[in-house]
Coordinates of C-alpha atoms and ligand atoms in Angstrom, one line a residue:
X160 CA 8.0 137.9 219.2
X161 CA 9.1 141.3 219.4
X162 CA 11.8 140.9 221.4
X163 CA 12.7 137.8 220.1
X164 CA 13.6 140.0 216.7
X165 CA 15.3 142.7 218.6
X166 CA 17.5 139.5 220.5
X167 CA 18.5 138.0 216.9
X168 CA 19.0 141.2 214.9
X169 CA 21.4 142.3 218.0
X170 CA 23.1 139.2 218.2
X171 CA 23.5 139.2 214.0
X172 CA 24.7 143.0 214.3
X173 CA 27.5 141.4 217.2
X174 CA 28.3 139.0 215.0
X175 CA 28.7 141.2 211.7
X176 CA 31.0 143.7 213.6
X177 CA 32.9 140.8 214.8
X178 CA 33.6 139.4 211.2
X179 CA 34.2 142.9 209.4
X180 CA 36.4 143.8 213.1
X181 CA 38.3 140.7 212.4
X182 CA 38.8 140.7 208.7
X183 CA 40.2 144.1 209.9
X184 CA 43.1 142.9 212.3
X185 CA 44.2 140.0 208.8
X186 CA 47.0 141.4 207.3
X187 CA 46.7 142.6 203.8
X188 CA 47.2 139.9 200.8
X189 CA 49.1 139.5 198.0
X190 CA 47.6 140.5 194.6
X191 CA 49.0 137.6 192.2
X192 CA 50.3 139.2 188.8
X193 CA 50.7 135.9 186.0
X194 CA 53.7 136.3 185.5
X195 CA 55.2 138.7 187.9
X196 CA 57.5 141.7 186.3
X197 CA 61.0 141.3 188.0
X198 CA 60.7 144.6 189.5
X199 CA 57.2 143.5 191.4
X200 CA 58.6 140.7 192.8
X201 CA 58.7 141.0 196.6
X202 CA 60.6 138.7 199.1
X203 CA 60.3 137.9 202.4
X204 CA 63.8 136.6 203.7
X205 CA 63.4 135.0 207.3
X206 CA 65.7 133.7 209.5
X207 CA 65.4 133.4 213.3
X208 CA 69.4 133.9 214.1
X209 CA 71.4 136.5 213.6
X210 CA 71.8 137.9 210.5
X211 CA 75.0 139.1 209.9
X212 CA 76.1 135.5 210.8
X213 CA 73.6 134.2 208.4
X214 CA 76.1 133.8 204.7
X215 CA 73.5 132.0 202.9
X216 CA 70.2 134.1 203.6
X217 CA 72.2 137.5 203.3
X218 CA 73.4 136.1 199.5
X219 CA 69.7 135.0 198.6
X220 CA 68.8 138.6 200.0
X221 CA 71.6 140.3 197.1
X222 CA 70.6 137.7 194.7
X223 CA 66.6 138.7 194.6
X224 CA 68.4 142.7 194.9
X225 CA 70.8 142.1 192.1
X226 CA 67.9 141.3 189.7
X227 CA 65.4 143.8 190.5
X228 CA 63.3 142.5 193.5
X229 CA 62.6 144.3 196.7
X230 CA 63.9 141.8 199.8
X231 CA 62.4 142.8 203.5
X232 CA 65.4 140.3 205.3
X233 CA 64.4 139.5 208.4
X234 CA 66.3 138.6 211.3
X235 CA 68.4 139.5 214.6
X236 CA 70.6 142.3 214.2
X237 CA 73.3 141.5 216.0
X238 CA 76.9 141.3 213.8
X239 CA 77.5 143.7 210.9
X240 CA 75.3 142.3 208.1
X241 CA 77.3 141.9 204.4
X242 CA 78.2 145.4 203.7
X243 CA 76.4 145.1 200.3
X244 CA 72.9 144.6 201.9
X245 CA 74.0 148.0 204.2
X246 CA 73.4 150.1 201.1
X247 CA 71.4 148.7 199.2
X248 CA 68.0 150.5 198.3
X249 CA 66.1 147.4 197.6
X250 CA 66.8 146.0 200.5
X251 CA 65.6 146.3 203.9
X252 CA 66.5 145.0 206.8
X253 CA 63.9 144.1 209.7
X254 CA 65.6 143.7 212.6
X255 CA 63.5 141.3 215.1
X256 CA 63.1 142.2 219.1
X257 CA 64.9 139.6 221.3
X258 CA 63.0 138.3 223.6
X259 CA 63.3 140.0 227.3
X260 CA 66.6 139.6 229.1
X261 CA 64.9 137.4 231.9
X262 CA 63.8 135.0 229.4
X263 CA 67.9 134.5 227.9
X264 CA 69.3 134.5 231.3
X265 CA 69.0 131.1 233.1
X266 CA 67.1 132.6 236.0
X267 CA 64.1 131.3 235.0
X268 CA 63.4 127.1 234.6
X269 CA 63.2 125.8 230.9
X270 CA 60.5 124.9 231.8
X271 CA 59.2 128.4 231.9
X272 CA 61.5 130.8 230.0
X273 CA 61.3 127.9 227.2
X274 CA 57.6 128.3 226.3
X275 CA 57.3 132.1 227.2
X276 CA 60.6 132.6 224.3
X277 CA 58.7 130.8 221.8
X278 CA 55.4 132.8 222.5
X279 CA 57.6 136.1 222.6
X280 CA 59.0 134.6 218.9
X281 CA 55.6 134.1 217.9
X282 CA 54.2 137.6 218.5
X283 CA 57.8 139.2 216.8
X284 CA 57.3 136.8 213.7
X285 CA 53.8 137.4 213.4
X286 CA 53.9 140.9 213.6
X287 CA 56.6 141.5 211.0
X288 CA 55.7 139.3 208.4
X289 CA 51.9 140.1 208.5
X290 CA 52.1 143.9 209.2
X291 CA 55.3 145.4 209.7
X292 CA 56.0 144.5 205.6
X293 CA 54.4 144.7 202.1
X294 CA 52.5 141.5 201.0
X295 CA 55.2 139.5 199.2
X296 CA 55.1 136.9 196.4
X297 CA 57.4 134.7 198.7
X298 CA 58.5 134.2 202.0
X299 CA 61.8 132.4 201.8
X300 CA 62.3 131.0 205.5
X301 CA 65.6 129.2 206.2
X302 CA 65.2 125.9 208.5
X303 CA 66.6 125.4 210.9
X304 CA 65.6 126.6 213.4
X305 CA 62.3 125.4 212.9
X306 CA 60.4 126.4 215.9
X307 CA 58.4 127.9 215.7
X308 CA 59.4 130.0 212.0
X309 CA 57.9 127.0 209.7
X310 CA 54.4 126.7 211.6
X311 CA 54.2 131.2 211.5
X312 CA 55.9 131.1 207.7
X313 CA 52.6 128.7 207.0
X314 CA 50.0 131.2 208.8
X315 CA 51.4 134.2 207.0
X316 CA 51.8 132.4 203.8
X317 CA 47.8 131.4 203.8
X318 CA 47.0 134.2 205.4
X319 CA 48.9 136.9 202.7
X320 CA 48.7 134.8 199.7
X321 CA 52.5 134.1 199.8
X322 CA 54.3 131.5 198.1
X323 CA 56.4 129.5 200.6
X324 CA 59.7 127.8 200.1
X325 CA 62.1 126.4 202.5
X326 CA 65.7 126.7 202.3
X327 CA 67.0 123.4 204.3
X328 CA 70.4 124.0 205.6
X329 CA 69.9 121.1 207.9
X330 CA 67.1 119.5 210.8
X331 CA 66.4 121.4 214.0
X332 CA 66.1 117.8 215.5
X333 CA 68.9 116.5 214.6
X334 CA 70.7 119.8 216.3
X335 CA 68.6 119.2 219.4
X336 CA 69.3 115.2 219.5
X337 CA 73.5 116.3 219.8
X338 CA 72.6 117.9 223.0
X339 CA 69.6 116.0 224.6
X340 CA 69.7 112.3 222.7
X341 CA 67.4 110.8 220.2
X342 CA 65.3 109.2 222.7
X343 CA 64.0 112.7 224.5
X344 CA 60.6 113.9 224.0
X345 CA 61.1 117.6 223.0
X346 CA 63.3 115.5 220.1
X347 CA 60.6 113.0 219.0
X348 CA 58.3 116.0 219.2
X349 CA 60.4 118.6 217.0
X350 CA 61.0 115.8 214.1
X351 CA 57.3 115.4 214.0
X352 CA 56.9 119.0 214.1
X353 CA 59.4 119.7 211.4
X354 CA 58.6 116.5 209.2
X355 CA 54.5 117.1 209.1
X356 CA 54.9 121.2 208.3
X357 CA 57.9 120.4 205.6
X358 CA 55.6 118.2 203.9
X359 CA 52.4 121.0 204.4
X360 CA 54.0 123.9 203.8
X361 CA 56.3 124.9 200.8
X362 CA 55.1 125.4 197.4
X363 CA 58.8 124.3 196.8
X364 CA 62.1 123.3 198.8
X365 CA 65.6 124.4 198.5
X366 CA 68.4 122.1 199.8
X367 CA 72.4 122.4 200.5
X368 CA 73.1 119.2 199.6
X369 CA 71.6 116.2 196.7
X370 CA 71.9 114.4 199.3
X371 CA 69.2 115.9 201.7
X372 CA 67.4 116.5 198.3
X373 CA 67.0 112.5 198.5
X374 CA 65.8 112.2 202.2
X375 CA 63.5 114.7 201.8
X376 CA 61.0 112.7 199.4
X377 CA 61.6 109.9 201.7
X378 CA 59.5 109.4 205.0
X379 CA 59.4 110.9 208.0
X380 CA 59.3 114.0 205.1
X381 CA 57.5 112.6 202.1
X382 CA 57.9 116.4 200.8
X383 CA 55.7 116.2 197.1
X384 CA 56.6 119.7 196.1
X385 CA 59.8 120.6 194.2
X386 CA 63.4 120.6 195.9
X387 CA 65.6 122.4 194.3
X388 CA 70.0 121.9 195.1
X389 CA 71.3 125.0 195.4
X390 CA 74.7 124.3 196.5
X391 CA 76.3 127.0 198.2
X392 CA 79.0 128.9 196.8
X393 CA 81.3 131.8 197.7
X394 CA 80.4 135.3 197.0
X395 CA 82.0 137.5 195.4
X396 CA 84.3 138.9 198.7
X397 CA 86.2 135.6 198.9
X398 CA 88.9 135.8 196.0
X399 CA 92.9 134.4 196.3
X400 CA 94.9 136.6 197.0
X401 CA 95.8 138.4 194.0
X402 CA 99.7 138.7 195.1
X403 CA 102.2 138.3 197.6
X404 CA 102.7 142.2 198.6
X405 CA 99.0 142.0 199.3
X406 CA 99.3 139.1 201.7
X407 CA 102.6 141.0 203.7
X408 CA 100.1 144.3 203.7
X409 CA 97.7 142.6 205.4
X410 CA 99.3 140.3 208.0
X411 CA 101.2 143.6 208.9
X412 CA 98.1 145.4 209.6
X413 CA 95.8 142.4 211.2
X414 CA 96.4 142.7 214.7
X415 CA 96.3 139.0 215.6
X416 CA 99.0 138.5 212.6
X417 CA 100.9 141.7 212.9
X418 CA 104.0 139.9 215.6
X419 CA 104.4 136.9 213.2
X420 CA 104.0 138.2 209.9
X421 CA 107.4 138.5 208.9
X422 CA 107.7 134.7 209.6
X423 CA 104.4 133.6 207.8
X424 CA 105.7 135.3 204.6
X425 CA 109.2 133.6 205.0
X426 CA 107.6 129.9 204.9
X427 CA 108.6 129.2 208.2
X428 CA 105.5 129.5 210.6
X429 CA 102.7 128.1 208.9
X430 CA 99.2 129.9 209.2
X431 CA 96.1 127.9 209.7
X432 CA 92.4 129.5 210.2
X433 CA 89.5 127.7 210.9
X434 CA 85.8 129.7 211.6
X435 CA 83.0 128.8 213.5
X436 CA 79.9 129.6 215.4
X437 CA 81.1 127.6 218.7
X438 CA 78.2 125.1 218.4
X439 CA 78.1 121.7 220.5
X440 CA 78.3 120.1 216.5
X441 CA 81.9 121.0 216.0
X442 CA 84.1 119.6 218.6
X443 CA 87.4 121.4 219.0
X444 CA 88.9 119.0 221.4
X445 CA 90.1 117.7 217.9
X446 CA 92.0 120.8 216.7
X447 CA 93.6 121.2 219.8
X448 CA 94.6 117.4 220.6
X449 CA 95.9 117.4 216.8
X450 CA 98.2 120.6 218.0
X451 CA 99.3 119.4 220.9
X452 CA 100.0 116.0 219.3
X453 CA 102.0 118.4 216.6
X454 CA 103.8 119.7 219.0
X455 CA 105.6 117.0 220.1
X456 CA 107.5 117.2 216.8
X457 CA 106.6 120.2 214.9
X458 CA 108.4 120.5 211.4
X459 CA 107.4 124.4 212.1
X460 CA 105.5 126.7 214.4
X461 CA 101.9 127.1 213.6
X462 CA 99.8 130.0 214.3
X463 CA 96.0 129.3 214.1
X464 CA 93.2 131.5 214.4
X465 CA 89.9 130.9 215.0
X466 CA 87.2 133.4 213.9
X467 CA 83.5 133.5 215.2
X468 CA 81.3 134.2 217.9
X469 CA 78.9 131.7 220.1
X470 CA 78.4 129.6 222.4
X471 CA 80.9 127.6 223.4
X472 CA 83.5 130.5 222.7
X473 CA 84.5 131.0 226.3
X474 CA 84.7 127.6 227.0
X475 CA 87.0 126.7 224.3
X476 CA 89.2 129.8 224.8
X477 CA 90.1 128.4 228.8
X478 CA 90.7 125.1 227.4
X479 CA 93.6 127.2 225.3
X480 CA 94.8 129.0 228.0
X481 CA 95.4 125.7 230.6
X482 CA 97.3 123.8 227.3
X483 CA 99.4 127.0 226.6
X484 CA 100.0 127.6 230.8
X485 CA 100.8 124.2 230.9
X486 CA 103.6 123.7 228.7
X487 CA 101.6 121.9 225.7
X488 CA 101.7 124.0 222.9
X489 CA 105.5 125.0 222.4
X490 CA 105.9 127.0 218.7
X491 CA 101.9 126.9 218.7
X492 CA 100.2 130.3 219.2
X493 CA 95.5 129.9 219.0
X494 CA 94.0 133.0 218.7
X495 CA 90.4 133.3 218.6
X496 CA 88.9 136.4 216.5
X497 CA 85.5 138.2 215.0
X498 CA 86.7 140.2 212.0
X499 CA 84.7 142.8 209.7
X500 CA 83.7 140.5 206.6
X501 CA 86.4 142.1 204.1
X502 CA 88.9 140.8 207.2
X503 CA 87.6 137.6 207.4
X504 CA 87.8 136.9 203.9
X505 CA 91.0 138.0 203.2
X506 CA 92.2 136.5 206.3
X507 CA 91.3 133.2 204.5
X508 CA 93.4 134.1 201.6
X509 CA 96.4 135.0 203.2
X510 CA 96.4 131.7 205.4
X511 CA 98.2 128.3 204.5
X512 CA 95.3 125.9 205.5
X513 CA 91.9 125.8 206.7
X514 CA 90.7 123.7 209.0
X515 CA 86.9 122.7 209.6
X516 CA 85.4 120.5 212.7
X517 CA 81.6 120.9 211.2
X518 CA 80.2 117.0 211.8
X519 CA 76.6 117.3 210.2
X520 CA 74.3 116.5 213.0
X521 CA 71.7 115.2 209.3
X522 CA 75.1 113.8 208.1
X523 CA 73.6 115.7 204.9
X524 CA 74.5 119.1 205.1
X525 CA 77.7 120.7 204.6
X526 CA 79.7 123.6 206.6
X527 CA 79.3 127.2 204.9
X528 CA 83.0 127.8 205.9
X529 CA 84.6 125.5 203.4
X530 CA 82.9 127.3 200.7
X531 CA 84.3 130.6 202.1
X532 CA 87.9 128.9 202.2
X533 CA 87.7 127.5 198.5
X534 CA 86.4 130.9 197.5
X535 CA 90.0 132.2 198.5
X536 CA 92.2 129.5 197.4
X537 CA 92.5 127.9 200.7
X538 CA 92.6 124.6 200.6
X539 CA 91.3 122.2 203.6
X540 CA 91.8 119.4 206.0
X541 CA 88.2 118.9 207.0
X542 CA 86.5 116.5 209.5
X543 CA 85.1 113.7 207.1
X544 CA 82.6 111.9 208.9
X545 CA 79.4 112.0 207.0
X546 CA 77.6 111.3 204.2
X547 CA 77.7 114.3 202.2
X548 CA 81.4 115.0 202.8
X549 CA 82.6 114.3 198.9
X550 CA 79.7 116.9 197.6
X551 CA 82.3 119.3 198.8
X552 CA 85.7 118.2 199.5
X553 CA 87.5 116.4 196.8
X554 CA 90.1 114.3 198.9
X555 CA 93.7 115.0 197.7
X556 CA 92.6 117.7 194.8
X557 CA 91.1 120.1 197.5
X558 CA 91.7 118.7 200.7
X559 CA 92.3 116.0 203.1
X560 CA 89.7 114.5 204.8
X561 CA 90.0 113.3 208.7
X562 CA 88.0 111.7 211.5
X563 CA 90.3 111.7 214.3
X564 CA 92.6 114.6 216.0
X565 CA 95.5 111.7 215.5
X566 CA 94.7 111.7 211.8
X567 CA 94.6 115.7 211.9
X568 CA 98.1 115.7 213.1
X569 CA 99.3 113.7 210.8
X570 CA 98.0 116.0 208.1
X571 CA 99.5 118.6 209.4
X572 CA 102.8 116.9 209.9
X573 CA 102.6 115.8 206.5
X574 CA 101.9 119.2 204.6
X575 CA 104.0 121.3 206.8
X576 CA 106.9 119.5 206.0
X577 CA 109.3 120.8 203.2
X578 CA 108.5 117.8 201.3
X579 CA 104.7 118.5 201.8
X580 CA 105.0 121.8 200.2
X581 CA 104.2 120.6 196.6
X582 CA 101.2 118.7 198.3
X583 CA 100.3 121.7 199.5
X584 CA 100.5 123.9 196.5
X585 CA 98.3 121.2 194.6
X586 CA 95.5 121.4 197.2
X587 CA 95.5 124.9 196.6
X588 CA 95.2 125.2 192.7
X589 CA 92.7 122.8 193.6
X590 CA 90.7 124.8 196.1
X591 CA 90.8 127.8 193.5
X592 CA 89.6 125.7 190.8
X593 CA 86.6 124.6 193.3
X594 CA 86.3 128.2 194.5
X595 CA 85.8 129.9 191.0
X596 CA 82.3 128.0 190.6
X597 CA 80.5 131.3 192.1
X598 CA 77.5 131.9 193.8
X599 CA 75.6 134.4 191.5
X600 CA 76.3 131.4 188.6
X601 CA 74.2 129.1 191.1
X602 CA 71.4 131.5 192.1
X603 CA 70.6 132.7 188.1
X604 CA 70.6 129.2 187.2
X605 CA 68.9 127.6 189.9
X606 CA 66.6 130.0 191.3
X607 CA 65.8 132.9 189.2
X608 CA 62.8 132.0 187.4
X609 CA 61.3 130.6 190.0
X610 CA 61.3 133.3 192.3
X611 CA 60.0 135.2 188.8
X612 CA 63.5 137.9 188.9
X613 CA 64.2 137.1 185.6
X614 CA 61.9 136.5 182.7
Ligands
GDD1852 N1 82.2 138.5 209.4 C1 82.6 137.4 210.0 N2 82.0 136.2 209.7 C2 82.5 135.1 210.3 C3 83.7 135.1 211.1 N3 83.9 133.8 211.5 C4 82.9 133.1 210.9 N4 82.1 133.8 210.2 C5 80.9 133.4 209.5 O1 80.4 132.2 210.1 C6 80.3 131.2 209.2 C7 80.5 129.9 209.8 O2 79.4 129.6 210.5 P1 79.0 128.2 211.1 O3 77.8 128.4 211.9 O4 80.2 127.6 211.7 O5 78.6 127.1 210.1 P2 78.7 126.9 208.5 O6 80.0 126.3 208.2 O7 78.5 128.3 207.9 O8 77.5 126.0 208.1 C8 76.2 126.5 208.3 O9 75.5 126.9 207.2 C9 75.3 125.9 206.2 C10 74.5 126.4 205.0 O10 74.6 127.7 204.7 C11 74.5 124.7 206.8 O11 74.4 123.7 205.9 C12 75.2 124.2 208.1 O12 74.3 123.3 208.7 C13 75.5 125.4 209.0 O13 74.2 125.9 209.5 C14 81.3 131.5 208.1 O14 80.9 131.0 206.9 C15 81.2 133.1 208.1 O15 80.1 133.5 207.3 C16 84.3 136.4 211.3 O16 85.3 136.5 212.0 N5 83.8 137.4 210.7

C-alpha cells in the first residue's frame, strides 16, 4: 500500500512538472483591453515572401504606424523594404531565416527538400510570432502563400489570444494548378487546406477584389466571418510627374534611360514600362511577340523596360537577347531593371505607357502594378482576361484592355501613332483621375476601427 502511494504521488509529481514545464514553453498571451487605446494596439504583419517586394503588407505596416500602433512586419528580408518602414520607430521589422541552402538548391528530390522547407517554415514562423514578439491584438497574415502561414497564424492566434484576419490577395492553389494542373494531388490537397482553415481561422477577411469578396462566402470557402474590400491603392510615392524639366532630369540620370533621353522628351521614341515579379502567371511571350509584330511597321522606336526580380527573369532576358541577335526587334531596345522604390516610381511617371501581363490565376484578383501606374498618371494597356479586370481598368478612360500579343500590337500601333496622341493624352488624365483615389483614404475608411487605431 505503501508503495503503491509513493508510485502515484511520483507519477502525479511527473505529471505536475510536466503541465507547469509545459505551460512554461506557451508563449505569453494577449491581455484584451475593451476597447483598445490606439497607441496599445499591437500588430503582427506576416508574409512568407520577401518583404521589400511585398507593396500591400509594407502599406498595411505604415497604415497601423501612421495611427499610433506598434507593427512587428514579418517577412524575408531580401530587397530594400519602403524606405518609410526603414525609420520608422513603431515599426519593426523581423526578418525570417531562409531555409538552408541545400533545401533551395535542386540537389535534393521534392520529394525531400519539399517537406523538410515547410518544417524549416514551421519552426521560423513559430518561433517569431510566439516568442520572438509582444503578444499582439492581431496577426494580419497575407494569403497566399498559404502553406503552411494560415495553419501556424491559427496556432499562434489561439495560442496568444490574437485576433486573426486574412488579407486575400489571391489562392495558393490556384498559383500551384498554373504550374502542375488542376487534377494533381498536392493541388486538390492545398484547396482543401486553404478552403477548411479560411473558413476556421479569421475573426475577419480582407479581400482585393468584390469579386473574391463574393466567392469567398460561397463553397469550397463558406467564410461566416466579415470580408472586408480593401482595394488597393497607390501610396503616396507614386505621383505624375509634376513637370517636364523633372521628367528630362531623370531620364538623363537613369542609366537605362540616360542614351535615349533626348529622344523620349522629343516625342519620338516612345517609352513603355511594365513591372513584374517573373512568375509562370504573367506570360511575356505576349509583350515580346506584340514588339516584334510592331516592328514590322513601327510608327516610332520603342524603348521598354521591365523592372523586377524572380523567377523566370533569366529565362525571359535570353529570349530578348536571340530576338534582338536575330534581327527582330529593329528601333526596339528591352531592358530589364530592379530600381530603388523612389526610381521605380518615378520611372512610371516619366514613361508613355504601362504595360501589364498579370492573368489572375483566381480570375479574381488584380495586379498591384496597375495601381502603381495609375498612381503616376500612367495609363495602361493591360491583359484583360478575367473576371475582375473592369474593378480596375476602365477600358478607353484609363486603358486598353487586350488578350492576345496581336491585339497588343495593335494598341501600340494605334496610340503611338501621331493620330493616337490625343488617345493617349485621354488615357492619361484618366489614369490620374483613377490614381488620385489614395491608399491612406482606403485604409482610414475601411480598416481603422477595426484594427481599433482610431477611436
Ligand atoms: N522597388 C521596386 N519594386 C518593384 C520593381 N519592379 C516591381 N516592383 C514591385 O513589384 C510589384 C509587382 O509585383 P507582382 O508580383 O508582379 O504582382 P502585382 O502586380 O503586385 O500583384 C500582386 O499583388 C496583388 C495584391 O497586392 C495580388 O492581388 C496579386 O495576386 C499579386 O500577388 C510592383 O507593384 C512593385 O511594388 C522595381 O524595380 N523596384
Amino acid at each position: 500500500m505503501a508503495l503503491f502511494t509513493v508510485l502515484l504521488s511520483a507519477v502525479a509529481a511527473a505529471l505536475l512538472t510536466g503541465i507547469i514545464g509545459l505551460a512554461m514553453l506557451l508563449p505569453t498571451r494577449y491581455v484584451k483591453h475593451s476597447p483598445a487605446s490606439p497607441g496599445s494596439v499591437r500588430v503582427q504583419v506576416l508574409v512568407l515572401g520577401d518583404i521589400g517586394r511585398s507593396p500591400r503588407m509594407q502599406y498595411h505596416a505604415l497604415s497601423i504606424a501612421k495611427h499610433g500602433g506598434a507593427v512587428d512586419l514579418i517577412g524575408y528580408y531580401e530587397s530594400p523594404p519602403h524606405p518609410d518602414l526603414l525609420n520608422n520607430s513603431r515599426v519593426k521589422i523581423h526578418p525570417l531565416s531562409p531555409p538552408p541552402a541545400a533545401l533551395r538548391s535542386k540537389s535534393l528530390p521534392f520529394l525531400l527538400a519539399g517537406p523538410l522547407k515547410v518544417l524549416w517554415q514551421i519552426w521560423t514562423l513559430i518561433w517569431v510570432l510566439g516568442y520572438d514578439t509582444q503578444p499582439a491584438r492581431w496577426i494580419l497574415v497575407q494569403n497566399p502563400p498559404s502553406i503552411p502561414t494560415l495553419a501556424i497564424a491559427l496556432l499562434i492566434s489561439v495560442l496568444r489570444n490574437t485576433h486573426l484576419m486574412i488579407d486575400w490577395h489571391n489562392y495558393g492553389w490556384t498559383i500551384l494548378a498554373g504550374t502542375r494542373g488542376s487534377g494533381h494531388p498536392f493541388v486538390k490537397i492545398s484547396k482543401a487546406y486553404e478552403s477548411i482553415l479560411g473558413r476556421l481561422a479569421p475573426t475577419a477577411n480582407i479581400t482585393v477584389t468584390h469579386a473574391m469578396a463574393r466567392q469567398l462566402k460561397e463553397a469550397p470557402y463558406s467564410i461566416k466571418t466579415p470580408i472586408l474590400t480593401l482595394h488597393d491603392r497607390p501610396a503616396a510615392i507614386f505621383q505624375p510627374l509634376k513637370g517636364p524639366g523633372d521628367r528630362k532630369a531623370f531620364l538623363e540620370r537613369l542609366p537605362e534611360t540616360r542614351d535615349f533621353a533626348n529622344n523620349i522628351l522629343a516625342g519620338e521614341t516612345k517609352l513603355i514600362v511594365s513591372s513584374t515579379s517573373w512568375t509562370p502567371d504573367e506570360d511575356f511571350s505576349l509583350l515580346l511577340d506584340a514588339l516584334v509584330d510592331y516592328a514590322k511597321d513601327a510608327p516610332c522606336p520603342i524603348v521598354a523596360i521591365i523592372t523586377g526580380k524572380g523567377p523566370q527573369k533569366a529565362h525571359y532576358q535570353s529570349r530578348i537577347r536571340d530576338l534582338t541577335e536575330a534581327g527582330k526587334l529593329p528601333n526596339i531596345r528591352i531592358l530589364t531593371a530592379w530600381l530603388i522604390m523612389e526610381d521605380y516610381a518615378t520611372l512610371l511617371s516619366c514613361a508613355d505607357l504601362g504595360v501589364c501581363l498579370h492573368m489572375s490565376s483566381s480570375g479574381v484578383d488584380l495586379p498591384m502594378k496597375v495601381v502603381d501606374m495609375f498612381g503616376s498618371g500612367l495609363p495602361v494597356a493591360a491583359y484583360s482576361g478575367y473576371q475582375s479586370f473592369s474593378e480596375l481598368v476602365k477600358e478607353g478612360h484609363n486603358g486598353c484592355g487586350f488578350e492576345t500579343a496581336g491585339e497588343l500590337a495593335a494598341v501600340l500601333m494605334r496610340l503611338f501613332q501621331d493620330s493616337g496622341e490625343d488617345e493617349l493624352r485621354f488615357l492619361r488624365q484618366g489614369a490620374q483621375k483613377e490614381g488620385s483615389l489614395r491608399w491612406d483614404e482606403e485604409w482610414d475608411r475601411t480598416l481603422a476601427r477595426v484594427f481599433g487605431v482610431i477611436e
